[in-house]
Coordinates of C-alpha atoms in Angstrom, one line a residue:
M1317 CA 0.0 0.0 0.0
V1318 CA 1.3 3.5 -0.9
T1319 CA 2.0 5.8 2.0
I1320 CA 2.9 9.4 2.6
K1321 CA 6.5 8.2 3.0
D1322 CA 6.6 6.9 -0.5
I1323 CA 5.4 10.2 -1.9
A1324 CA 7.9 12.2 0.2
K1325 CA 10.8 9.9 -0.9
N1326 CA 9.9 10.2 -4.6
L1327 CA 9.7 14.0 -4.4
G1328 CA 12.6 14.5 -2.0
V1329 CA 10.5 16.5 0.5
S1330 CA 9.6 15.9 4.1
Y1331 CA 6.7 13.8 5.4
S1332 CA 5.2 16.9 7.0
T1333 CA 5.3 18.8 3.7
V1334 CA 3.3 16.0 2.0
S1335 CA 0.8 15.9 4.8
R1336 CA 0.3 19.7 4.7
C1337 CA -0.2 19.5 0.9
L1338 CA -2.8 16.7 1.2
N1339 CA -4.6 18.7 3.9
D1340 CA -4.6 21.8 1.6
S1341 CA -2.6 23.8 4.2
P1342 CA -2.1 27.5 3.3
S1343 CA 1.5 27.3 4.6
V1344 CA 2.5 25.4 1.5
S1345 CA 2.8 27.0 -2.0
E1346 CA 0.3 26.1 -4.7
K1347 CA 3.1 24.8 -6.9
T1348 CA 4.3 22.3 -4.2
K1349 CA 0.7 21.2 -3.5
K1350 CA 0.1 20.5 -7.2
K1351 CA 3.3 18.5 -7.4
V1352 CA 2.4 16.4 -4.3
Q1353 CA -1.2 15.8 -5.5
E1354 CA -0.1 14.8 -8.9
E1355 CA 2.4 12.3 -7.4
A1356 CA -0.2 10.9 -5.1
L1357 CA -2.6 10.4 -8.0
R1358 CA 0.1 8.7 -10.0
L1359 CA 0.9 6.3 -7.2
G1360 CA -2.8 5.6 -6.5
F1361 CA -2.5 7.0 -3.0
H1362 CA -5.9 7.3 -1.1
F1363 CA -5.9 9.8 1.8
N1364 CA -7.6 8.3 4.9
V1365 CA -10.2 11.1 5.3
N1366 CA -12.1 9.1 8.0
A1367 CA -8.9 8.7 10.1
R1368 CA -8.1 12.4 9.8
N1369 CA -11.6 13.5 10.7
L1370 CA -11.7 11.1 13.7
V1371 CA -8.6 12.9 15.1
K1372 CA -10.0 16.3 14.4
Q1373 CA -13.5 15.4 15.6
E1374 CA -14.9 16.5 12.2
T1375 CA -16.9 14.6 9.5
N1376 CA -16.6 17.0 6.7
T1377 CA -20.3 16.2 6.2
I1378 CA -23.4 18.4 6.3
G1379 CA -26.8 16.9 7.1
V1380 CA -30.0 18.1 5.4
I1381 CA -33.3 17.5 7.2
F1382 CA -36.5 17.6 5.2
S1383 CA -40.1 17.7 6.4
D1384 CA -41.7 14.3 6.8
N1385 CA -44.1 15.1 3.9
F1386 CA -41.2 15.9 1.5
N1387 CA -42.5 13.3 -1.0
D1388 CA -46.2 14.3 -1.0
R1389 CA -47.5 15.2 -4.4
D1390 CA -48.0 18.9 -3.6
M1391 CA -44.5 19.2 -2.1
R1392 CA -42.4 16.9 -4.4
K1393 CA -41.3 19.6 -6.8
F1394 CA -40.5 22.1 -4.1
F1395 CA -38.3 19.7 -2.1
G1396 CA -36.8 18.3 -5.3
D1397 CA -35.6 21.8 -6.2
I1398 CA -34.3 22.3 -2.6
M1399 CA -32.4 19.0 -2.7
E1400 CA -30.7 19.8 -6.0
S1401 CA -29.7 23.3 -4.9
S1402 CA -28.6 22.1 -1.5
I1403 CA -26.3 19.4 -3.0
N1404 CA -24.8 22.0 -5.3
A1405 CA -24.1 24.5 -2.5
I1406 CA -22.7 21.8 -0.1
E1407 CA -20.4 20.3 -2.7
F1408 CA -19.3 23.8 -3.8
N1409 CA -18.1 24.2 -0.2
K1410 CA -16.2 20.9 -0.4
Y1411 CA -18.4 19.0 2.0
D1412 CA -20.2 15.7 1.7
F1413 CA -23.9 15.4 2.6
I1414 CA -26.6 13.2 4.2
I1415 CA -30.2 13.9 3.4
Q1416 CA -32.9 12.5 5.7
P1417 CA -36.6 13.3 6.6
N1418 CA -37.2 14.8 10.0
H1419 CA -38.3 11.5 11.4
N1420 CA -37.8 7.9 10.2
I1421 CA -40.6 5.4 9.6
R1422 CA -40.6 4.5 13.3
G1423 CA -41.1 8.1 14.2
N1424 CA -37.6 8.6 15.7
S1425 CA -35.8 11.9 15.1
N1426 CA -33.0 11.9 12.6
I1427 CA -31.8 15.1 14.1
Y1428 CA -30.9 13.2 17.3
K1429 CA -29.4 10.4 15.3
M1430 CA -27.1 12.6 13.2
V1431 CA -25.9 14.7 16.1
N1432 CA -25.5 12.0 18.8
G1433 CA -23.9 9.7 16.2
R1434 CA -21.4 12.5 15.3
M1435 CA -22.4 11.9 11.7
V1436 CA -22.3 15.6 10.6
D1437 CA -20.6 18.9 11.4
G1438 CA -23.7 20.9 10.9
L1439 CA -27.4 20.7 9.9
V1440 CA -29.5 22.4 7.2
I1441 CA -33.2 22.1 8.4
V1442 CA -35.9 22.5 5.8
S1443 CA -38.7 21.1 7.9
R1444 CA -42.0 22.6 9.1
S1445 CA -42.4 19.8 11.7
I1446 CA -39.4 20.3 14.0
T1447 CA -40.5 20.0 17.6
K1448 CA -39.6 22.2 20.6
E1449 CA -37.6 19.3 22.0
E1450 CA -35.6 18.9 18.9
Y1451 CA -35.0 22.7 18.8
D1452 CA -33.8 22.8 22.4
F1453 CA -31.6 19.8 21.7
L1454 CA -29.9 21.6 18.8
I1455 CA -29.3 24.6 21.0
N1456 CA -27.9 22.6 23.9
S1457 CA -25.7 20.4 21.6
K1458 CA -24.1 23.6 20.1
I1459 CA -24.0 22.0 16.7
P1460 CA -24.1 24.7 13.9
H1461 CA -27.5 24.7 12.2
V1462 CA -29.6 26.9 9.9
F1463 CA -33.3 26.9 9.0
I1464 CA -34.3 27.4 5.4
Y1465 CA -37.9 28.3 4.4
F1466 CA -39.5 26.9 7.5
K1467 CA -39.1 28.8 10.8
P1468 CA -40.1 26.7 13.8
L1469 CA -43.7 27.5 14.6
F1470 CA -43.0 28.2 18.2
I1471 CA -40.4 30.9 17.5
E1472 CA -41.6 34.5 17.3
G1473 CA -39.6 37.4 15.9
E1474 CA -36.4 37.4 13.9
M1475 CA -33.9 34.5 13.7
D1476 CA -30.3 35.1 12.7
N1477 CA -30.1 31.6 11.2
F1478 CA -33.3 31.6 9.2
F1479 CA -33.2 32.0 5.4
W1480 CA -36.2 32.7 3.2
D1481 CA -37.7 34.7 0.4
D1482 CA -40.7 37.0 1.0
N1483 CA -43.8 35.2 -0.3
E1484 CA -46.1 37.9 0.9
Y1485 CA -44.1 40.4 -1.2
G1486 CA -44.3 38.0 -4.2
G1487 CA -48.0 37.7 -3.9
Y1488 CA -48.3 41.5 -3.8
I1489 CA -46.1 42.2 -6.8
A1490 CA -47.9 39.5 -8.9
T1491 CA -51.3 41.1 -8.1
K1492 CA -50.1 44.6 -8.4
Y1493 CA -48.7 43.8 -11.9
L1494 CA -52.2 42.7 -13.0
I1495 CA -53.8 45.8 -11.4
N1496 CA -51.3 48.1 -13.2
H1497 CA -52.3 46.5 -16.5
G1498 CA -55.9 47.6 -15.9
H1499 CA -57.3 44.4 -14.4
K1500 CA -60.0 44.7 -11.7
K1501 CA -61.6 41.3 -11.5
I1502 CA -58.6 39.2 -10.3
L1503 CA -59.0 35.6 -9.2
T1504 CA -56.3 33.9 -7.2
I1505 CA -55.8 30.1 -7.0
T1506 CA -54.0 28.9 -3.9
S1507 CA -53.4 25.7 -1.9
D1508 CA -56.2 24.1 0.2
D1509 CA -53.6 23.0 2.7
D1510 CA -53.7 25.6 5.5
S1511 CA -50.3 24.3 6.9
L1512 CA -48.4 25.5 3.9
T1513 CA -47.3 29.0 5.0
M1514 CA -45.8 30.0 1.6
Y1515 CA -49.3 30.0 0.0
K1516 CA -50.9 31.7 3.0
D1517 CA -48.2 34.5 2.6
R1518 CA -48.8 34.8 -1.1
T1519 CA -52.5 35.1 -0.4
K1520 CA -51.8 37.9 2.1
G1521 CA -49.8 39.7 -0.6
Y1522 CA -52.7 39.3 -3.0
L1523 CA -55.2 40.6 -0.5
N1524 CA -52.9 43.6 0.3
A1525 CA -52.8 44.6 -3.3
I1526 CA -56.6 44.0 -3.8
N1527 CA -57.5 46.0 -0.7
E1528 CA -55.1 48.8 -1.6
A1529 CA -56.9 49.1 -5.0
N1530 CA -60.4 48.9 -3.4
L1531 CA -61.1 45.7 -5.4
I1532 CA -63.1 42.6 -4.5
P1533 CA -61.0 39.5 -3.7
D1534 CA -61.9 36.2 -5.2
I1535 CA -60.0 33.1 -3.9
I1536 CA -60.2 29.4 -4.9
R1537 CA -58.4 26.8 -2.8
V1538 CA -57.3 23.5 -4.4
R1539 CA -54.5 21.0 -4.6
M1540 CA -51.5 22.7 -6.2
D1541 CA -50.7 19.9 -8.7
F1542 CA -51.1 19.5 -12.5
D1543 CA -54.1 17.1 -12.5
S1544 CA -56.4 18.8 -10.0
Q1545 CA -56.8 21.9 -12.2
I1546 CA -58.9 20.0 -14.8
E1547 CA -61.6 19.5 -12.2
L1548 CA -61.1 23.1 -10.9
V1549 CA -61.6 24.6 -14.3
K1550 CA -64.7 22.5 -14.9
N1551 CA -66.3 23.4 -11.6
N1552 CA -65.4 27.1 -11.8
I1553 CA -65.6 27.9 -15.4
D1554 CA -68.3 30.7 -14.9
K1555 CA -66.2 32.3 -12.2
I1556 CA -63.1 32.1 -14.5
K1557 CA -65.0 33.6 -17.4
N1558 CA -66.2 36.5 -15.2
S1559 CA -62.5 37.3 -14.3
T1560 CA -60.1 39.3 -16.5
A1561 CA -57.0 37.8 -14.8
I1562 CA -55.9 34.9 -12.6
F1563 CA -53.0 34.9 -10.2
V1564 CA -52.1 31.2 -9.8
Q1565 CA -49.7 30.8 -6.9
Q1566 CA -47.6 28.1 -8.5
D1567 CA -46.5 27.6 -12.1
T1568 CA -47.4 23.9 -12.5
P1569 CA -51.1 24.4 -11.9
A1570 CA -50.9 27.6 -14.0
I1571 CA -49.6 25.7 -17.0
S1572 CA -52.3 23.1 -16.5
I1573 CA -55.1 25.8 -16.4
I1574 CA -53.7 27.4 -19.5
Q1575 CA -53.8 24.1 -21.4
E1576 CA -57.3 23.2 -20.1
L1577 CA -58.8 26.6 -21.0
K1578 CA -57.4 26.5 -24.5
T1579 CA -58.1 22.9 -25.5
V1580 CA -61.5 22.4 -23.8
Y1581 CA -63.0 25.9 -23.6
N1582 CA -61.3 27.7 -26.5
I1583 CA -60.2 30.4 -24.1
E1584 CA -57.0 32.1 -25.3
I1585 CA -54.3 33.6 -23.0
P1586 CA -53.9 36.6 -22.8
K1587 CA -56.6 37.5 -25.4
D1588 CA -59.5 36.3 -23.3
I1589 CA -57.9 36.2 -19.8
S1590 CA -54.5 37.1 -18.4
I1591 CA -52.5 34.7 -16.1
V1592 CA -49.6 35.2 -13.7
G1593 CA -47.8 32.2 -12.1
Y1594 CA -45.2 31.7 -9.4
N1595 CA -41.7 30.1 -9.3
N1596 CA -40.5 30.5 -12.9
I1597 CA -40.0 26.8 -13.5
E1598 CA -38.4 25.2 -16.6
L1599 CA -41.7 23.7 -17.7
I1600 CA -42.8 27.2 -18.8
S1601 CA -40.4 27.0 -21.9
Y1602 CA -41.2 23.3 -22.4
F1603 CA -44.9 24.0 -22.8
K1604 CA -44.3 27.2 -24.7
T1605 CA -46.8 29.1 -22.5
D1606 CA -44.9 32.4 -22.3
L1607 CA -46.2 32.6 -18.7
T1608 CA -45.5 35.8 -16.8
T1609 CA -44.5 34.7 -13.4
V1610 CA -42.8 35.5 -10.1
D1611 CA -39.2 34.4 -9.9
D1612 CA -38.4 33.3 -6.3
P1613 CA -34.7 33.4 -5.5
R1614 CA -34.7 29.8 -4.2
E1615 CA -31.2 28.9 -5.3
E1616 CA -29.7 32.0 -3.7
V1617 CA -31.7 31.5 -0.5
I1618 CA -30.2 28.0 -0.1
K1619 CA -26.7 29.0 -1.1
N1620 CA -26.8 31.8 1.5
G1621 CA -28.0 29.5 4.2
I1622 CA -25.4 26.9 3.5
D1623 CA -22.6 29.5 3.2
V1624 CA -23.5 30.8 6.6
L1625 CA -23.6 27.2 8.0
V1626 CA -20.1 26.5 6.7
N1627 CA -18.9 29.8 8.2
K1628 CA -20.4 28.8 11.5
I1629 CA -18.7 25.4 11.4
N1630 CA -15.4 27.1 10.7
K1631 CA -16.0 29.9 13.2
K1632 CA -16.0 32.7 10.5
E1633 CA -17.9 35.9 10.2
D1634 CA -21.3 35.7 8.4
K1635 CA -23.1 38.9 9.0
H1636 CA -22.6 40.1 5.5
I1637 CA -24.7 37.3 4.0
I1638 CA -28.3 38.2 3.4
R1639 CA -31.0 36.2 5.3
K1640 CA -34.1 37.5 3.6
L1641 CA -34.4 37.8 -0.2
Y1642 CA -37.2 39.2 -2.4
P1643 CA -38.8 37.7 -5.6
R1644 CA -39.2 39.6 -8.9
I1645 CA -41.6 39.6 -11.8
I1646 CA -40.5 37.8 -15.0
K1647 CA -42.4 39.5 -17.8
R1648 CA -43.6 37.4 -20.7
S1649 CA -46.7 37.6 -22.8
S1650 CA -49.5 36.0 -20.7
V1651 CA -50.8 39.4 -19.4
R1652 CA -52.5 42.0 -21.6
I1653 CA -53.4 45.6 -20.9
I1654 CA -57.1 46.4 -20.7

């Protein structure tokens, strides 16, 4: 088996120099590091990361905790995007990752398991179901952790380790955009799950803009998936025809509604009715809907949260990293001026 001694002997340098190079120490020049790493690769040397981390009491791993309902139909796309962005941000920071639901199938907390088992150096928590006991455990264990998108329900006020984008503002600018284009009969379609705070906040923003303009609100609550919109359109076609615009609080159901209105009811967007969506997903271009939508800065929110977590793990300053971000309107051609 190839050892550090073999590399040192071949290059004519000390064992400690090879060790510092393989540990990416700033005390060694980049030229020397490159030479050592190339020789290690040539010899097939594998650095024993686990042994190093055991000595340093580090795992070089970040745990990601998702809500127990992460695979539910309404939430699958959201958590899928979170997972992809989390992996990218974690690997960019040169950490490994473990992704688990808040609780396993027996109801046991994976937060306890990861921390007590010293499996991770820090935790990213994207869960609306964290308990007070789990939260107190995190505080007492002193393990670095951040919350993304879901603040614990029992916490009031600001949190320095909470990262999110303002859904209420997003709902407001979507509705205001329609109002500024002359629309007065604006229907919004939101989730029928009252526990999903992002939709509640988007509805608040909608109501703020509607009330500000002295208009009458009109709200339909439904499952926010693709298939449910067929029944929604069928059961509410008169209400839809009576509206000049719809703010659909997620792009996937917005695309479904556009397709259903066009193919079944011969209603054209934006000629007959205007539509604004939310999330700016890739399917918009796939379906060629030209959907005007709200672009939430999800990837940046996650990156900021993980960057702060890494700084906390390494005891570095993080006050310059933004905790709260704001969405913006992406203007396409699904809204007309009336």
